[in-house]
mmCIF file of C-alpha atoms and ligand atoms in Angstrom:
data_model
loop_
_atom_site.group_PDB
_atom_site.id
_atom_site.type_symbol
_atom_site.label_atom_id
_atom_site.label_comp_id
_atom_site.label_asym_id
_atom_site.label_seq_id
_atom_site.Cartn_x
_atom_site.Cartn_y
_atom_site.Cartn_z
ATOM 1 C CA UNK A 1 17.745 -24.414 25.993
ATOM 2 C CA UNK A 2 18.584 -25.223 22.349
ATOM 3 C CA UNK A 3 22.320 -25.841 22.231
ATOM 4 C CA UNK A 4 22.451 -24.931 25.929
ATOM 5 C CA UNK A 5 22.393 -21.191 25.174
ATOM 6 C CA UNK A 6 20.111 -18.221 24.614
ATOM 7 C CA UNK A 7 22.025 -16.945 21.547
ATOM 8 C CA UNK A 8 23.914 -19.251 19.149
ATOM 9 C CA UNK A 9 27.525 -17.994 19.082
ATOM 10 C CA UNK A 10 27.829 -18.403 22.865
ATOM 11 C CA UNK A 11 27.780 -22.177 22.436
ATOM 12 C CA UNK A 12 31.416 -22.226 21.190
ATOM 13 C CA UNK A 13 30.521 -25.164 18.950
ATOM 14 C CA UNK A 14 32.497 -23.777 16.010
ATOM 15 C CA UNK A 15 35.744 -23.831 18.007
ATOM 16 C CA UNK A 16 35.000 -27.315 19.288
ATOM 17 C CA UNK A 17 34.437 -26.803 22.985
ATOM 18 C CA UNK A 18 31.737 -26.164 25.546
ATOM 19 C CA UNK A 19 30.661 -22.632 26.474
ATOM 20 C CA UNK A 20 32.079 -20.674 29.368
ATOM 21 C CA UNK A 21 29.504 -20.129 32.094
ATOM 22 C CA UNK A 22 30.168 -16.712 33.543
ATOM 23 C CA UNK A 23 30.061 -15.936 37.223
ATOM 24 C CA UNK A 24 31.059 -12.251 37.107
ATOM 25 C CA UNK A 25 32.820 -9.540 35.160
ATOM 26 C CA UNK A 26 34.857 -6.574 36.327
ATOM 27 C CA UNK A 27 36.673 -4.124 34.079
ATOM 28 C CA UNK A 28 38.418 -6.058 31.310
ATOM 29 C CA UNK A 29 38.109 -9.418 33.083
ATOM 30 C CA UNK A 30 35.601 -12.220 33.364
ATOM 31 C CA UNK A 31 35.496 -14.998 35.944
ATOM 32 C CA UNK A 32 33.766 -18.260 35.097
ATOM 33 C CA UNK A 33 31.844 -20.556 37.443
ATOM 34 C CA UNK A 34 34.969 -22.722 37.831
ATOM 35 C CA UNK A 35 36.889 -19.726 39.175
ATOM 36 C CA UNK A 36 39.051 -19.240 36.054
ATOM 37 C CA UNK A 37 39.590 -15.661 34.961
ATOM 38 C CA UNK A 38 40.003 -14.303 31.444
ATOM 39 C CA UNK A 39 40.954 -11.081 29.735
ATOM 40 C CA UNK A 40 37.648 -10.549 27.941
ATOM 41 C CA UNK A 41 37.562 -9.400 24.304
ATOM 42 C CA UNK A 42 33.961 -10.396 23.698
ATOM 43 C CA UNK A 43 32.650 -7.791 26.154
ATOM 44 C CA UNK A 44 29.062 -8.883 25.557
ATOM 45 C CA UNK A 45 29.672 -8.633 21.771
ATOM 46 C CA UNK A 46 30.002 -4.858 21.735
ATOM 47 C CA UNK A 47 27.949 -2.996 24.343
ATOM 48 C CA UNK A 48 30.640 -2.811 27.045
ATOM 49 C CA UNK A 49 32.898 -0.082 25.697
ATOM 50 C CA UNK A 50 33.636 0.903 29.330
ATOM 51 C CA UNK A 51 34.258 -2.681 30.453
ATOM 52 C CA UNK A 52 32.285 -4.761 32.939
ATOM 53 C CA UNK A 53 30.536 -3.232 35.923
ATOM 54 C CA UNK A 54 31.925 0.273 35.427
ATOM 55 C CA UNK A 55 31.220 2.019 38.760
ATOM 56 C CA UNK A 56 29.430 4.947 37.129
ATOM 57 C CA UNK A 57 27.215 2.687 35.038
ATOM 58 C CA UNK A 58 26.417 0.482 38.039
ATOM 59 C CA UNK A 59 25.586 3.550 40.161
ATOM 60 C CA UNK A 60 23.301 4.953 37.456
ATOM 61 C CA UNK A 61 21.461 1.653 37.000
ATOM 62 C CA UNK A 62 21.136 1.090 40.740
ATOM 63 C CA UNK A 63 19.751 4.559 41.309
ATOM 64 C CA UNK A 64 17.310 4.121 38.425
ATOM 65 C CA UNK A 65 16.140 0.737 39.726
ATOM 66 C CA UNK A 66 15.381 2.238 43.119
ATOM 67 C CA UNK A 67 12.991 4.664 41.387
ATOM 68 C CA UNK A 68 11.138 1.841 39.607
ATOM 69 C CA UNK A 69 12.156 -0.418 36.754
ATOM 70 C CA UNK A 70 9.572 0.447 34.090
ATOM 71 C CA UNK A 71 6.615 2.801 33.734
ATOM 72 C CA UNK A 72 5.323 2.555 30.189
ATOM 73 C CA UNK A 73 5.294 6.343 30.130
ATOM 74 C CA UNK A 74 7.882 8.880 28.949
ATOM 75 C CA UNK A 75 10.776 9.955 31.165
ATOM 76 C CA UNK A 76 13.261 12.823 31.116
ATOM 77 C CA UNK A 77 16.085 10.293 30.703
ATOM 78 C CA UNK A 78 14.809 9.318 27.258
ATOM 79 C CA UNK A 79 14.878 12.956 26.177
ATOM 80 C CA UNK A 80 18.405 13.351 27.530
ATOM 81 C CA UNK A 81 19.555 10.240 25.660
ATOM 82 C CA UNK A 82 17.909 11.389 22.405
ATOM 83 C CA UNK A 83 19.677 14.750 22.785
ATOM 84 C CA UNK A 84 23.009 12.981 23.345
ATOM 85 C CA UNK A 85 22.540 10.945 20.188
ATOM 86 C CA UNK A 86 21.611 14.015 18.180
ATOM 87 C CA UNK A 87 24.615 15.939 19.481
ATOM 88 C CA UNK A 88 26.931 13.112 18.417
ATOM 89 C CA UNK A 89 25.246 12.191 15.129
ATOM 90 C CA UNK A 90 23.917 15.176 13.204
ATOM 91 C CA UNK A 91 22.077 12.877 10.735
ATOM 92 C CA UNK A 92 19.930 11.648 13.637
ATOM 93 C CA UNK A 93 17.416 14.490 13.690
ATOM 94 C CA UNK A 94 14.834 12.328 15.477
ATOM 95 C CA UNK A 95 14.991 8.904 17.052
ATOM 96 C CA UNK A 96 12.807 6.102 18.354
ATOM 97 C CA UNK A 97 14.113 3.665 20.950
ATOM 98 C CA UNK A 98 13.609 -0.118 20.892
ATOM 99 C CA UNK A 99 14.919 -2.923 23.097
ATOM 100 C CA UNK A 100 17.178 -4.707 20.584
ATOM 101 C CA UNK A 101 19.124 -4.011 17.419
ATOM 102 C CA UNK A 102 16.983 -6.590 15.634
ATOM 103 C CA UNK A 103 13.853 -4.612 16.420
ATOM 104 C CA UNK A 104 15.495 -1.367 15.349
ATOM 105 C CA UNK A 105 16.628 -2.849 12.019
ATOM 106 C CA UNK A 106 13.203 -4.358 11.361
ATOM 107 C CA UNK A 107 11.551 -1.029 12.115
ATOM 108 C CA UNK A 108 13.965 0.986 9.961
ATOM 109 C CA UNK A 109 13.243 -1.297 7.002
ATOM 110 C CA UNK A 110 9.488 -0.930 7.550
ATOM 111 C CA UNK A 111 9.914 2.844 7.626
ATOM 112 C CA UNK A 112 12.047 2.840 4.458
ATOM 113 C CA UNK A 113 9.367 0.796 2.671
ATOM 114 C CA UNK A 114 6.627 3.127 3.843
ATOM 115 C CA UNK A 115 8.580 6.222 2.821
ATOM 116 C CA UNK A 116 9.458 4.996 -0.674
ATOM 117 C CA UNK A 117 6.474 2.790 -1.503
ATOM 118 C CA UNK A 118 8.929 0.053 -2.539
ATOM 119 C CA UNK A 119 9.349 -3.477 -1.166
ATOM 120 C CA UNK A 120 12.885 -4.565 -2.070
ATOM 121 C CA UNK A 121 15.927 -4.063 0.138
ATOM 122 C CA UNK A 122 19.562 -4.350 -0.901
ATOM 123 C CA UNK A 123 21.877 -5.831 1.724
ATOM 124 C CA UNK A 124 25.454 -7.064 1.601
ATOM 125 C CA UNK A 125 26.717 -10.609 1.949
ATOM 126 C CA UNK A 126 28.191 -11.185 5.408
ATOM 127 C CA UNK A 127 26.354 -8.237 6.959
ATOM 128 C CA UNK A 128 24.182 -8.952 9.982
ATOM 129 C CA UNK A 129 21.209 -6.798 10.873
ATOM 130 C CA UNK A 130 19.716 -8.925 13.624
ATOM 131 C CA UNK A 131 17.517 -11.949 13.021
ATOM 132 C CA UNK A 132 14.912 -10.066 10.955
ATOM 133 C CA UNK A 133 13.221 -12.613 8.624
ATOM 134 C CA UNK A 134 13.971 -10.848 5.354
ATOM 135 C CA UNK A 135 17.553 -9.975 6.313
ATOM 136 C CA UNK A 136 18.847 -13.449 7.194
ATOM 137 C CA UNK A 137 20.208 -14.293 3.727
ATOM 138 C CA UNK A 138 24.041 -14.537 3.792
ATOM 139 C CA UNK A 139 23.820 -12.861 7.163
ATOM 140 C CA UNK A 140 27.248 -13.324 8.751
ATOM 141 C CA UNK A 141 27.541 -13.511 12.561
ATOM 142 C CA UNK A 142 26.055 -16.675 14.076
ATOM 143 C CA UNK A 143 24.830 -17.909 10.686
ATOM 144 C CA UNK A 144 28.360 -17.765 9.303
ATOM 145 C CA UNK A 145 29.701 -19.356 12.483
ATOM 146 C CA UNK A 146 27.303 -22.274 12.199
ATOM 147 C CA UNK A 147 27.337 -22.499 8.384
ATOM 148 C CA UNK A 148 23.683 -21.524 7.904
ATOM 149 C CA UNK A 149 23.224 -19.796 4.484
ATOM 150 C CA UNK A 150 19.683 -18.605 5.214
ATOM 151 C CA UNK A 151 17.298 -19.661 7.922
ATOM 152 C CA UNK A 152 14.489 -22.126 7.337
ATOM 153 C CA UNK A 153 11.200 -20.578 8.419
ATOM 154 C CA UNK A 154 11.666 -17.430 6.344
ATOM 155 C CA UNK A 155 8.876 -17.219 3.759
ATOM 156 C CA UNK A 156 9.826 -17.157 0.098
ATOM 157 C CA UNK A 157 8.082 -13.783 -0.185
ATOM 158 C CA UNK A 158 10.312 -12.311 2.535
ATOM 159 C CA UNK A 159 13.441 -13.785 0.981
ATOM 160 C CA UNK A 160 12.426 -12.544 -2.492
ATOM 161 C CA UNK A 161 12.328 -8.948 -1.284
ATOM 162 C CA UNK A 162 16.017 -9.009 -0.325
ATOM 163 C CA UNK A 163 18.772 -8.624 -2.901
ATOM 164 C CA UNK A 164 22.183 -9.649 -1.600
ATOM 165 C CA UNK A 165 25.252 -7.974 -3.098
ATOM 166 C CA UNK A 166 28.935 -8.666 -2.373
ATOM 167 C CA UNK A 167 30.554 -6.031 -0.129
ATOM 168 C CA UNK A 168 32.721 -3.538 -2.009
ATOM 169 C CA UNK A 169 31.144 -4.664 -5.339
ATOM 170 C CA UNK A 170 30.120 -1.481 -7.176
ATOM 171 C CA UNK A 171 28.870 -3.295 -10.291
ATOM 172 C CA UNK A 172 26.799 -5.608 -8.118
ATOM 173 C CA UNK A 173 25.162 -2.594 -6.469
ATOM 174 C CA UNK A 174 24.390 -1.004 -9.829
ATOM 175 C CA UNK A 175 22.895 -4.248 -11.157
ATOM 176 C CA UNK A 176 20.712 -4.671 -8.066
ATOM 177 C CA UNK A 177 19.478 -1.082 -8.232
ATOM 178 C CA UNK A 178 18.560 -1.249 -11.906
ATOM 179 C CA UNK A 179 16.920 -4.689 -11.740
ATOM 180 C CA UNK A 180 14.589 -3.729 -8.925
ATOM 181 C CA UNK A 181 14.831 -0.267 -7.361
ATOM 182 C CA UNK A 182 14.841 -0.887 -3.593
ATOM 183 C CA UNK A 183 13.374 0.965 -0.644
ATOM 184 C CA UNK A 184 16.790 0.961 0.968
ATOM 185 C CA UNK A 185 20.430 0.137 0.610
ATOM 186 C CA UNK A 186 21.179 -1.290 4.038
ATOM 187 C CA UNK A 187 24.756 -1.715 5.179
ATOM 188 C CA UNK A 188 27.038 -1.910 8.158
ATOM 189 C CA UNK A 189 29.345 0.976 7.176
ATOM 190 C CA UNK A 190 32.102 -0.951 8.949
ATOM 191 C CA UNK A 191 30.981 -4.559 8.555
ATOM 192 C CA UNK A 192 31.987 -6.502 11.668
ATOM 193 C CA UNK A 193 29.820 -9.607 11.527
ATOM 194 C CA UNK A 194 31.971 -11.479 8.990
ATOM 195 C CA UNK A 195 34.957 -10.332 10.992
ATOM 196 C CA UNK A 196 35.926 -6.709 10.431
ATOM 197 C CA UNK A 197 35.941 -5.853 6.704
ATOM 198 C CA UNK A 198 36.198 -2.067 6.271
ATOM 199 C CA UNK A 199 34.861 -0.527 3.052
ATOM 200 C CA UNK A 200 37.153 0.064 0.108
ATOM 201 C CA UNK A 201 38.153 3.695 -0.392
ATOM 202 C CA UNK A 202 35.117 5.645 -1.599
ATOM 203 C CA UNK A 203 32.628 2.762 -1.366
ATOM 204 C CA UNK A 204 30.344 4.426 1.205
ATOM 205 C CA UNK A 205 30.310 7.671 -0.773
ATOM 206 C CA UNK A 206 29.435 5.588 -3.853
ATOM 207 C CA UNK A 207 26.490 4.042 -1.955
ATOM 208 C CA UNK A 208 25.368 7.514 -0.859
ATOM 209 C CA UNK A 209 25.426 8.779 -4.436
ATOM 210 C CA UNK A 210 23.700 5.730 -5.940
ATOM 211 C CA UNK A 211 20.969 5.561 -3.317
ATOM 212 C CA UNK A 212 20.127 9.195 -3.976
ATOM 213 C CA UNK A 213 20.107 8.657 -7.742
ATOM 214 C CA UNK A 214 17.875 5.577 -7.473
ATOM 215 C CA UNK A 215 15.384 7.106 -5.050
ATOM 216 C CA UNK A 216 16.203 4.627 -2.283
ATOM 217 C CA UNK A 217 17.217 5.418 1.264
ATOM 218 C CA UNK A 218 20.711 4.803 2.589
ATOM 219 C CA UNK A 219 20.466 3.032 5.938
ATOM 220 C CA UNK A 220 23.574 2.606 8.079
ATOM 221 C CA UNK A 221 23.466 -0.168 10.652
ATOM 222 C CA UNK A 222 25.764 1.331 13.268
ATOM 223 C CA UNK A 223 24.762 -1.091 16.018
ATOM 224 C CA UNK A 224 28.458 -1.939 16.436
ATOM 225 C CA UNK A 225 30.230 1.120 15.032
ATOM 226 C CA UNK A 226 27.970 3.752 16.635
ATOM 227 C CA UNK A 227 29.721 5.536 19.541
ATOM 228 C CA UNK A 228 32.564 3.001 19.244
ATOM 229 C CA UNK A 229 34.795 3.915 16.292
ATOM 230 C CA UNK A 230 34.256 7.625 16.975
ATOM 231 C CA UNK A 231 31.927 9.914 18.895
ATOM 232 C CA UNK A 232 29.632 10.056 15.879
ATOM 233 C CA UNK A 233 30.288 6.518 14.627
ATOM 234 C CA UNK A 234 31.339 5.454 11.136
ATOM 235 C CA UNK A 235 29.337 8.260 9.524
ATOM 236 C CA UNK A 236 31.523 10.818 11.296
ATOM 237 C CA UNK A 237 34.789 9.033 10.468
ATOM 238 C CA UNK A 238 33.848 8.567 6.816
ATOM 239 C CA UNK A 239 31.979 11.836 6.320
ATOM 240 C CA UNK A 240 29.054 10.052 4.659
ATOM 241 C CA UNK A 241 25.607 10.735 6.091
ATOM 242 C CA UNK A 242 22.831 8.143 5.825
ATOM 243 C CA UNK A 243 19.090 8.829 5.742
ATOM 244 C CA UNK A 244 18.471 6.435 8.630
ATOM 245 C CA UNK A 245 20.790 4.970 11.258
ATOM 246 C CA UNK A 246 20.292 1.844 13.346
ATOM 247 C CA UNK A 247 21.857 1.969 16.806
ATOM 248 C CA UNK A 248 22.289 -0.620 19.548
ATOM 249 C CA UNK A 249 24.912 -2.183 21.817
ATOM 250 C CA UNK A 250 26.869 0.838 23.218
ATOM 251 C CA UNK A 251 23.701 2.968 23.382
ATOM 252 C CA UNK A 252 22.378 0.639 26.104
ATOM 253 C CA UNK A 253 25.650 0.406 28.040
ATOM 254 C CA UNK A 254 25.115 -3.337 28.601
ATOM 255 C CA UNK A 255 21.366 -3.196 29.158
ATOM 256 C CA UNK A 256 18.771 -3.856 26.447
ATOM 257 C CA UNK A 257 18.419 -0.673 24.399
ATOM 258 C CA UNK A 258 18.623 0.202 20.717
ATOM 259 C CA UNK A 259 17.199 2.850 18.420
ATOM 260 C CA UNK A 260 16.573 3.919 14.866
ATOM 261 C CA UNK A 261 17.119 7.505 13.939
ATOM 262 C CA UNK A 262 17.404 9.828 10.990
ATOM 263 C CA UNK A 263 15.870 12.567 8.902
ATOM 264 C CA UNK A 264 12.972 14.336 10.561
ATOM 265 C CA UNK A 265 10.667 14.007 7.514
ATOM 266 C CA UNK A 266 11.176 10.222 7.592
ATOM 267 C CA UNK A 267 10.971 9.735 11.356
ATOM 268 C CA UNK A 268 7.757 11.783 11.491
ATOM 269 C CA UNK A 269 6.092 8.980 9.516
ATOM 270 C CA UNK A 270 6.380 6.776 12.658
ATOM 271 C CA UNK A 271 3.300 6.440 14.884
ATOM 272 C CA UNK A 272 1.853 8.338 16.611
ATOM 273 C CA UNK A 273 3.287 11.258 14.584
ATOM 274 C CA UNK A 274 2.542 9.266 11.409
ATOM 275 C CA UNK A 275 1.047 5.981 10.242
ATOM 276 C CA UNK A 276 4.025 3.560 10.343
ATOM 277 C CA UNK A 277 3.298 1.407 13.368
ATOM 278 C CA UNK A 278 5.992 0.367 15.808
ATOM 279 C CA UNK A 279 5.825 0.032 19.594
ATOM 280 C CA UNK A 280 7.474 -1.661 22.592
ATOM 281 C CA UNK A 281 6.482 -2.313 26.214
ATOM 282 C CA UNK A 282 10.038 -1.863 27.458
ATOM 283 C CA UNK A 283 11.263 0.621 24.810
ATOM 284 C CA UNK A 284 13.220 3.428 26.465
ATOM 285 C CA UNK A 285 13.389 1.392 29.656
ATOM 286 C CA UNK A 286 14.660 3.640 32.479
ATOM 287 C CA UNK A 287 17.442 1.251 33.576
ATOM 288 C CA UNK A 288 18.710 0.853 30.015
ATOM 289 C CA UNK A 289 18.505 4.602 29.421
ATOM 290 C CA UNK A 290 20.458 5.248 32.637
ATOM 291 C CA UNK A 291 23.155 2.765 31.589
ATOM 292 C CA UNK A 292 23.314 4.304 28.112
ATOM 293 C CA UNK A 293 23.592 7.853 29.414
ATOM 294 C CA UNK A 294 26.272 6.882 31.944
ATOM 295 C CA UNK A 295 28.231 5.095 29.225
ATOM 296 C CA UNK A 296 27.999 7.941 26.699
ATOM 297 C CA UNK A 297 29.117 10.365 29.432
ATOM 298 C CA UNK A 298 32.427 8.464 29.616
ATOM 299 C CA UNK A 299 33.040 8.786 25.869
ATOM 300 C CA UNK A 300 34.949 12.038 25.424
ATOM 301 C CA UNK A 301 37.786 12.625 22.970
ATOM 302 C CA UNK A 302 40.350 11.310 25.480
ATOM 303 C CA UNK A 303 38.405 8.056 25.703
ATOM 304 C CA UNK A 304 38.469 7.618 21.919
ATOM 305 C CA UNK A 305 42.208 8.356 21.823
ATOM 306 C CA UNK A 306 42.773 5.728 24.504
ATOM 307 C CA UNK A 307 40.582 3.175 22.752
ATOM 308 C CA UNK A 308 42.412 3.755 19.461
ATOM 309 C CA UNK A 309 45.813 3.402 21.178
ATOM 310 C CA UNK A 310 44.775 0.194 22.923
ATOM 311 C CA UNK A 311 43.316 -1.321 19.752
ATOM 312 C CA UNK A 312 46.330 -0.405 17.647
ATOM 313 C CA UNK A 313 48.749 -1.887 20.197
ATOM 314 C CA UNK A 314 46.663 -5.069 20.383
ATOM 315 C CA UNK A 315 46.302 -5.444 16.593
ATOM 316 C CA UNK A 316 49.945 -4.696 15.840
ATOM 317 C CA UNK A 317 51.086 -6.865 18.755
ATOM 318 C CA UNK A 318 49.017 -9.846 17.629
ATOM 319 C CA UNK A 319 50.219 -9.465 14.029
ATOM 320 C CA UNK A 320 53.855 -9.292 15.193
ATOM 321 C CA UNK A 321 53.570 -12.407 17.379
ATOM 322 C CA UNK A 322 51.872 -14.292 14.534
ATOM 323 C CA UNK A 323 54.692 -13.319 12.175
ATOM 324 C CA UNK A 324 57.337 -14.509 14.623
ATOM 325 C CA UNK A 325 55.554 -17.812 15.131
ATOM 326 C CA UNK A 326 54.929 -18.245 11.391
ATOM 327 C CA UNK A 327 51.123 -18.053 11.384
ATOM 328 C CA UNK A 328 49.526 -16.335 8.357
ATOM 329 C CA UNK A 329 47.032 -13.796 9.664
ATOM 330 C CA UNK A 330 45.557 -10.428 8.735
ATOM 331 C CA UNK A 331 44.590 -8.104 11.568
ATOM 332 C CA UNK A 332 42.393 -5.229 10.319
ATOM 333 C CA UNK A 333 41.415 -2.802 13.075
ATOM 334 C CA UNK A 334 39.486 0.360 13.815
ATOM 335 C CA UNK A 335 39.255 2.090 17.194
ATOM 336 C CA UNK A 336 37.515 -0.379 19.492
ATOM 337 C CA UNK A 337 37.412 -3.435 17.245
ATOM 338 C CA UNK A 338 39.604 -5.804 15.273
ATOM 339 C CA UNK A 339 39.631 -9.250 13.721
ATOM 340 C CA UNK A 340 42.402 -11.837 13.481
ATOM 341 C CA UNK A 341 41.719 -13.455 10.096
ATOM 342 C CA UNK A 342 43.576 -16.683 9.405
ATOM 343 C CA UNK A 343 44.162 -15.709 5.791
ATOM 344 C CA UNK A 344 47.199 -15.288 3.529
ATOM 345 C CA UNK A 345 45.781 -12.186 1.833
ATOM 346 C CA UNK A 346 43.596 -9.217 2.760
ATOM 347 C CA UNK A 347 39.920 -9.930 3.422
ATOM 348 C CA UNK A 348 37.677 -7.574 1.431
ATOM 349 C CA UNK A 349 34.360 -9.441 1.267
ATOM 350 C CA UNK A 350 32.348 -12.331 2.657
ATOM 351 C CA UNK A 351 33.771 -14.869 0.200
ATOM 352 C CA UNK A 352 37.299 -14.043 1.382
ATOM 353 C CA UNK A 353 36.216 -14.171 5.039
ATOM 354 C CA UNK A 354 34.650 -17.585 4.503
ATOM 355 C CA UNK A 355 37.819 -18.819 2.849
ATOM 356 C CA UNK A 356 39.754 -18.258 6.096
ATOM 357 C CA UNK A 357 41.186 -21.251 7.950
ATOM 358 C CA UNK A 358 38.479 -21.672 10.597
ATOM 359 C CA UNK A 359 40.106 -24.830 11.979
ATOM 360 C CA UNK A 360 43.273 -22.810 12.681
ATOM 361 C CA UNK A 361 41.155 -20.081 14.271
ATOM 362 C CA UNK A 362 39.460 -22.696 16.454
ATOM 363 C CA UNK A 363 42.801 -24.093 17.647
ATOM 364 C CA UNK A 364 44.107 -20.565 18.304
ATOM 365 C CA UNK A 365 40.964 -19.597 20.200
ATOM 366 C CA UNK A 366 40.906 -22.758 22.353
ATOM 367 C CA UNK A 367 44.553 -22.191 23.281
ATOM 368 C CA UNK A 368 43.902 -18.518 24.121
ATOM 369 C CA UNK A 369 41.109 -19.615 26.468
ATOM 370 C CA UNK A 370 43.444 -22.173 28.072
ATOM 371 C CA UNK A 371 45.877 -19.298 28.702
ATOM 372 C CA UNK A 372 43.264 -17.003 30.223
ATOM 373 C CA UNK A 373 42.283 -14.845 27.263
ATOM 374 C CA UNK A 374 38.764 -14.858 25.804
ATOM 375 C CA UNK A 375 38.645 -13.876 22.120
ATOM 376 C CA UNK A 376 35.374 -14.186 20.187
ATOM 377 C CA UNK A 377 34.803 -17.922 19.708
ATOM 378 C CA UNK A 378 34.211 -17.472 15.972
ATOM 379 C CA UNK A 379 36.347 -16.384 13.009
ATOM 380 C CA UNK A 380 33.432 -14.196 11.911
ATOM 381 C CA UNK A 381 33.114 -11.905 14.922
ATOM 382 C CA UNK A 382 35.151 -8.901 16.036
ATOM 383 C CA UNK A 383 37.260 -8.515 19.175
ATOM 384 C CA UNK A 384 36.051 -5.642 21.351
ATOM 385 C CA UNK A 385 38.819 -4.091 23.446
ATOM 386 C CA UNK A 386 37.353 -1.599 25.932
ATOM 387 C CA UNK A 387 38.428 1.435 27.936
ATOM 388 C CA UNK A 388 39.114 -0.978 30.806
ATOM 389 C CA UNK A 389 41.814 -2.827 28.856
ATOM 390 C CA UNK A 390 45.241 -1.601 29.970
ATOM 391 C CA UNK A 391 48.892 -2.475 29.386
ATOM 392 C CA UNK A 392 48.757 -5.411 31.776
ATOM 393 C CA UNK A 393 45.888 -6.959 29.814
ATOM 394 C CA UNK A 394 47.686 -6.428 26.520
ATOM 395 C CA UNK A 395 50.797 -8.063 27.939
ATOM 396 C CA UNK A 396 48.828 -11.077 29.155
ATOM 397 C CA UNK A 397 47.141 -11.284 25.747
ATOM 398 C CA UNK A 398 50.340 -11.191 23.719
ATOM 399 C CA UNK A 399 52.012 -13.687 26.062
ATOM 400 C CA UNK A 400 49.106 -16.086 25.521
ATOM 401 C CA UNK A 401 49.117 -15.421 21.770
ATOM 402 C CA UNK A 402 52.557 -16.990 21.266
ATOM 403 C CA UNK A 403 51.586 -20.561 22.192
ATOM 404 C CA UNK A 404 48.098 -20.019 20.763
ATOM 405 C CA UNK A 405 49.390 -19.063 17.292
ATOM 406 C CA UNK A 406 51.747 -22.029 17.670
ATOM 407 C CA UNK A 407 48.752 -24.290 18.316
ATOM 408 C CA UNK A 408 47.107 -23.022 15.111
ATOM 409 C CA UNK A 409 49.932 -24.200 12.831
HETATM 410 C C1 PLP B 1 24.263 -7.148 17.094
HETATM 411 C C2 PLP B 1 23.839 -6.532 15.812
HETATM 412 C C3 PLP B 1 22.478 -6.375 15.491
HETATM 413 C C4 PLP B 1 21.381 -6.969 16.313
HETATM 414 O O1 PLP B 1 21.278 -6.420 17.567
HETATM 415 P P1 PLP B 1 20.565 -7.276 18.736
HETATM 416 O O2 PLP B 1 20.484 -6.313 19.867
HETATM 417 O O3 PLP B 1 21.432 -8.460 18.976
HETATM 418 O O4 PLP B 1 19.222 -7.680 18.211
HETATM 419 C C5 PLP B 1 22.155 -5.667 14.343
HETATM 420 N N1 PLP B 1 23.108 -5.163 13.556
HETATM 421 C C6 PLP B 1 24.414 -5.304 13.824
HETATM 422 C C7 PLP B 1 25.423 -4.676 12.924
HETATM 423 C C8 PLP B 1 24.822 -6.018 14.945
HETATM 424 O O5 PLP B 1 26.123 -6.196 15.183
#
């Protein structure tokens, strides 16, 4: 396997160590093949909002497996999941499931191009929308971790159709829209693949207004924020409704599922209702649908209150320990995710994220792992506390953070 892994950030190369090989996970904890256990804040990079091996998710998947693992024909579970999404996200009038967020993003862009008759797409520096050819420029996530500005193998035609704008840069958006009106303005409403960099006040509403005025679609990539930051994702928290939404991670409850969703008139362009082709052998897979439904069933208002409490305590606790030790960090957070930026000042865009002290982050992260806590092994990824993280886990985390921040100095 290239780099020994099946997805780049797992390799832990950027923090200067070998990957952890996992033996099992339960609740908020992971055990590696050497028998060491960790409080896990990677949580599969976002899907596991209920923690590892939640009994209700395991029971749902097991029962589904016993009825057959795939049919290539519709099931009632898919309808139930679509209804759950629609109930939580009013902008999602119709949806189509895929197996990965990458596929969903690729399909949403195809749909936006078909609907508008335009080729260009505006995306933001540091935003990641999966490894879609045209969206890999300044793409955050594993590319940021490994210092890859844009991937070789992307054709110049694909690259030329993407305009990259700095996050929170209103003038940059206006310039991009007037130079070449795009099919879509594509954003993570809460960017979390350059570390967590929430939008400036009013920026999402500005994007909504400008996309309407320029005849382009507003596409929210809520693969991370969907069902995590609130029942209805970032669009509910911010009160800004996109034309299309990309979903993934939590919607599959730890199994491969994703979706794109949005306005009925747009979604009805997708085959076989319309002419925009998109398909998948395992799309709407019954095991993934069962895991997604079981996970969403756990996410009531109490769950979101708990997740917000846990995340706040973790973020404020980490910031306090860093202050005491004398490490300069910023810890932005939203319910269910946070980032520890090794930065003197606030991080508001990709340039500021990239200016962080990644060597200090690496030393901090290695020391956390030594002390039994598993943060994301990259400055440019978010921590994902889950509903399974309790006081005991927070205590263990903050105890480990003291020597770990010390090691970063
Ligand atoms: C993870 C992620 C994707 C890609 O999803 P995959 O299932 O890994 O293909 C797309 N967009 C965002 C915002 C993500 O965080």
